[in-house]
Amino acid sequence: MDWKSWFKKNRLVIFIGIGCIQLLILFFQFWLRMDSAPATIDSDVSSLLITNAEETSEVEELGEEWEDQPWIVDIKGAVLEPGIYQVDETMRIYDVIQLAGGVTDNAETSSLNFSQHLEDQMMIYIPTTEEGDHRQIVVQSPEEASESANGLIDINTAEVAELTQLTGIGHKKAELIIQYRDENGLFTAVEDLMNVSGIGLKTFEGLQDKITISK
């Protein structure tokens, strides 16, 4: 029997065999892909976790740096070394006075609360006894300080040079404002400015948007 006759007689078996071999090859390739897929997924997940961990670490570091920023307090008036001092949240007015060298001999501290906690950006003004019996201590909150930073003039602490920047206030009226403060104490409302001699409603309306008061 020649090979052609044999092939015709057994071709069905041959085709089935070839088909089985092809199926085995396909199954083997599929198995290899399935076996490697979890490793790829695990690698991607691990990479993602590492990236998220690094980003979280960076955020935590920024938070720690922000928390480590010192508070700043401005103390003025009757202290030996007025100026700006770095403090922390545990400190009180007494502590910043000590940083400023203590109060002067003529400081008026009878109404000062030495135990009051400090705030970041706080302004403290301690008057002297010569400034008048009714002169009050000024402890200005950060919110009030921000008003000053926005261009508002505090008529409770401003001196002649600042007051004369206001519309309708010359050197003489500025001195009268300071005299009124010394004799009557701090203004409790911006409208009280009209109690100063020479300052009427018209003058007040021209400057009311440019003034504020510390309490």
XYZ file of C-alpha atoms in Angstrom:
215
model
C 0.000 0.000 0.000
C 1.459 3.344 -1.004
C 1.305 6.409 1.221
C -1.467 8.066 -0.795
C -3.744 5.135 -0.240
C -2.786 5.087 3.464
C -3.482 8.814 3.787
C -6.922 8.518 2.208
C -7.737 5.608 4.489
C -6.532 7.366 7.709
C -7.092 11.051 6.951
C -9.945 11.370 9.419
C -7.729 10.109 12.237
C -4.927 12.414 11.122
C -7.219 15.512 11.106
C -8.587 14.641 14.523
C -5.055 14.230 15.858
C -3.969 17.572 14.419
C -7.063 19.218 15.930
C -6.277 17.738 19.353
C -2.698 18.985 19.166
C -3.911 22.505 18.294
C -6.372 22.425 21.201
C -3.595 21.381 23.554
C -1.394 24.231 22.335
C -4.219 26.755 22.817
C -4.990 25.400 26.281
C -1.306 25.592 27.267
C -1.052 29.229 26.068
C -4.232 30.133 27.949
C -2.894 28.491 31.115
C 0.373 30.451 30.877
C -1.523 33.748 30.560
C -3.763 32.962 33.532
C -0.768 31.988 35.612
C 1.064 35.283 34.933
C -1.981 37.594 35.285
C -2.185 37.529 39.125
C 1.472 38.460 39.361
C 0.875 41.444 37.092
C -2.188 42.505 39.088
C -0.315 42.086 42.375
C 2.521 44.173 40.981
C 0.124 46.949 39.941
C -1.649 46.914 43.317
C 1.654 46.980 45.176
C 2.830 49.918 43.063
C -0.423 51.769 43.757
C -0.175 51.112 47.503
C 3.416 52.347 47.585
C 2.447 55.530 45.699
C -0.483 56.209 48.057
C 1.728 55.563 51.079
C 4.316 58.035 49.773
C 1.642 60.683 49.124
C 0.168 60.160 52.622
C 3.636 60.496 54.126
C 4.213 63.769 52.259
C 0.870 65.169 53.496
C 1.702 64.166 57.072
C 5.118 65.824 56.793
C 3.524 69.048 55.512
C 1.049 68.923 58.391
C 3.872 68.509 60.901
C 5.785 71.423 59.349
C 2.651 73.600 59.572
C 2.106 72.638 63.213
C 5.736 73.457 63.971
C 5.345 77.047 62.744
C 5.789 79.409 65.751
C 3.100 81.838 66.847
C 3.908 85.540 66.576
C 2.790 88.153 69.122
C 3.337 91.942 68.981
C 3.684 93.665 72.363
C 3.813 97.470 72.626
C 3.745 100.243 75.196
C 5.119 100.117 78.738
C 7.496 97.157 78.487
C 11.283 97.333 78.516
C 11.738 95.756 75.068
C 8.594 96.173 72.939
C 8.548 94.212 69.704
C 7.528 91.005 67.980
C 8.128 87.695 69.761
C 7.802 84.026 68.888
C 5.574 82.138 71.326
C 3.674 78.864 71.491
C 0.119 77.883 72.303
C 0.898 77.044 75.935
C 2.083 80.561 76.785
C 0.150 83.382 78.419
C 0.361 87.183 78.499
C 2.668 86.962 81.515
C 5.160 84.904 79.479
C 5.393 87.336 76.558
C 5.821 90.238 79.001
C 8.802 88.381 80.445
C 10.198 87.905 76.937
C 9.883 91.666 76.486
C 11.984 92.293 79.597
C 9.049 92.930 81.921
C 6.927 96.038 82.388
C 8.342 99.490 83.063
C 8.039 101.184 86.466
C 5.207 103.397 85.212
C 3.187 100.622 83.540
C -0.544 100.539 84.266
C -1.333 96.833 84.759
C -4.137 96.906 87.323
C -6.689 95.681 84.763
C -4.346 93.357 82.859
C -5.163 89.634 82.929
C -1.672 88.134 83.092
C -3.112 84.597 82.864
C -4.863 85.094 79.509
C -3.786 82.613 76.825
C -1.987 84.032 73.806
C -3.197 83.744 70.217
C -1.202 83.775 67.019
C -0.878 87.346 65.611
C -2.165 88.901 68.850
C -1.298 92.551 69.604
C -0.921 93.691 73.223
C -0.635 97.325 74.273
C 0.213 98.219 77.886
C -0.315 101.906 78.762
C 1.582 103.990 81.284
C 0.087 105.688 84.297
C 0.811 109.044 82.644
C -1.547 108.236 79.776
C -4.559 108.828 81.964
C -6.543 107.017 84.620
C -9.053 105.815 82.049
C -6.533 104.582 79.507
C -7.205 100.888 78.892
C -4.981 97.968 78.061
C -5.432 96.787 74.492
C -5.360 93.073 73.723
C -6.141 92.840 70.030
C -7.307 89.546 68.540
C -5.978 88.237 65.190
C -9.301 89.165 63.552
C -8.950 92.754 64.721
C -5.315 92.767 63.668
C -6.342 91.632 60.175
C -8.602 94.671 59.920
C -5.567 96.875 60.512
C -3.665 94.909 57.903
C -6.504 95.623 55.456
C -5.862 99.350 55.740
C -8.253 100.271 58.560
C -6.913 102.676 61.153
C -7.534 101.750 64.784
C -8.643 104.969 66.463
C -7.905 103.419 69.877
C -4.187 102.979 69.201
C -3.339 105.271 66.257
C -0.991 108.183 66.832
C -1.058 111.580 65.141
C 0.755 110.434 61.969
C -1.802 107.680 61.327
C -4.861 109.737 62.243
C -3.929 112.514 59.839
C -4.218 110.006 56.983
C -7.988 110.080 57.487
C -10.140 112.387 55.377
C -10.931 115.597 57.263
C -8.475 114.943 60.105
C -5.616 117.379 60.366
C -2.885 117.627 62.982
C -5.068 119.568 65.435
C -8.015 117.147 65.257
C -5.658 114.185 65.577
C -4.329 115.641 68.820
C -7.906 116.174 70.033
C -8.703 112.497 69.334
C -5.715 111.369 71.404
C -6.625 113.843 74.151
C -10.178 112.470 74.205
C -8.828 108.905 74.565
C -6.558 109.915 77.428
C -9.337 111.693 79.274
C -12.270 109.348 78.596
C -10.764 105.988 77.818
C -10.890 103.977 74.603
C -13.670 104.375 72.074
C -16.281 101.621 72.430
C -17.824 102.290 68.997
C -16.545 104.098 65.913
C -19.521 106.502 66.213
C -18.027 107.772 69.487
C -15.511 109.635 67.358
C -18.195 112.301 66.909
C -17.863 113.054 70.635
C -14.483 114.630 69.876
C -14.615 118.379 69.519
C -14.627 119.480 65.863
C -15.719 116.110 64.440
C -19.319 116.186 63.275
C -21.531 113.904 61.234
C -20.197 115.127 57.875
C -16.578 114.501 58.854
C -17.466 111.117 60.339
C -19.299 109.967 57.197
C -16.200 110.761 55.155
C -13.954 108.454 57.192
C -16.159 105.823 58.844
C -15.239 103.160 56.268
C -11.559 103.611 57.029
C -11.544 103.239 60.811
C -11.918 100.425 63.342
C -11.562 99.984 67.087
C -9.736 97.441 69.236
C -11.642 96.228 72.244
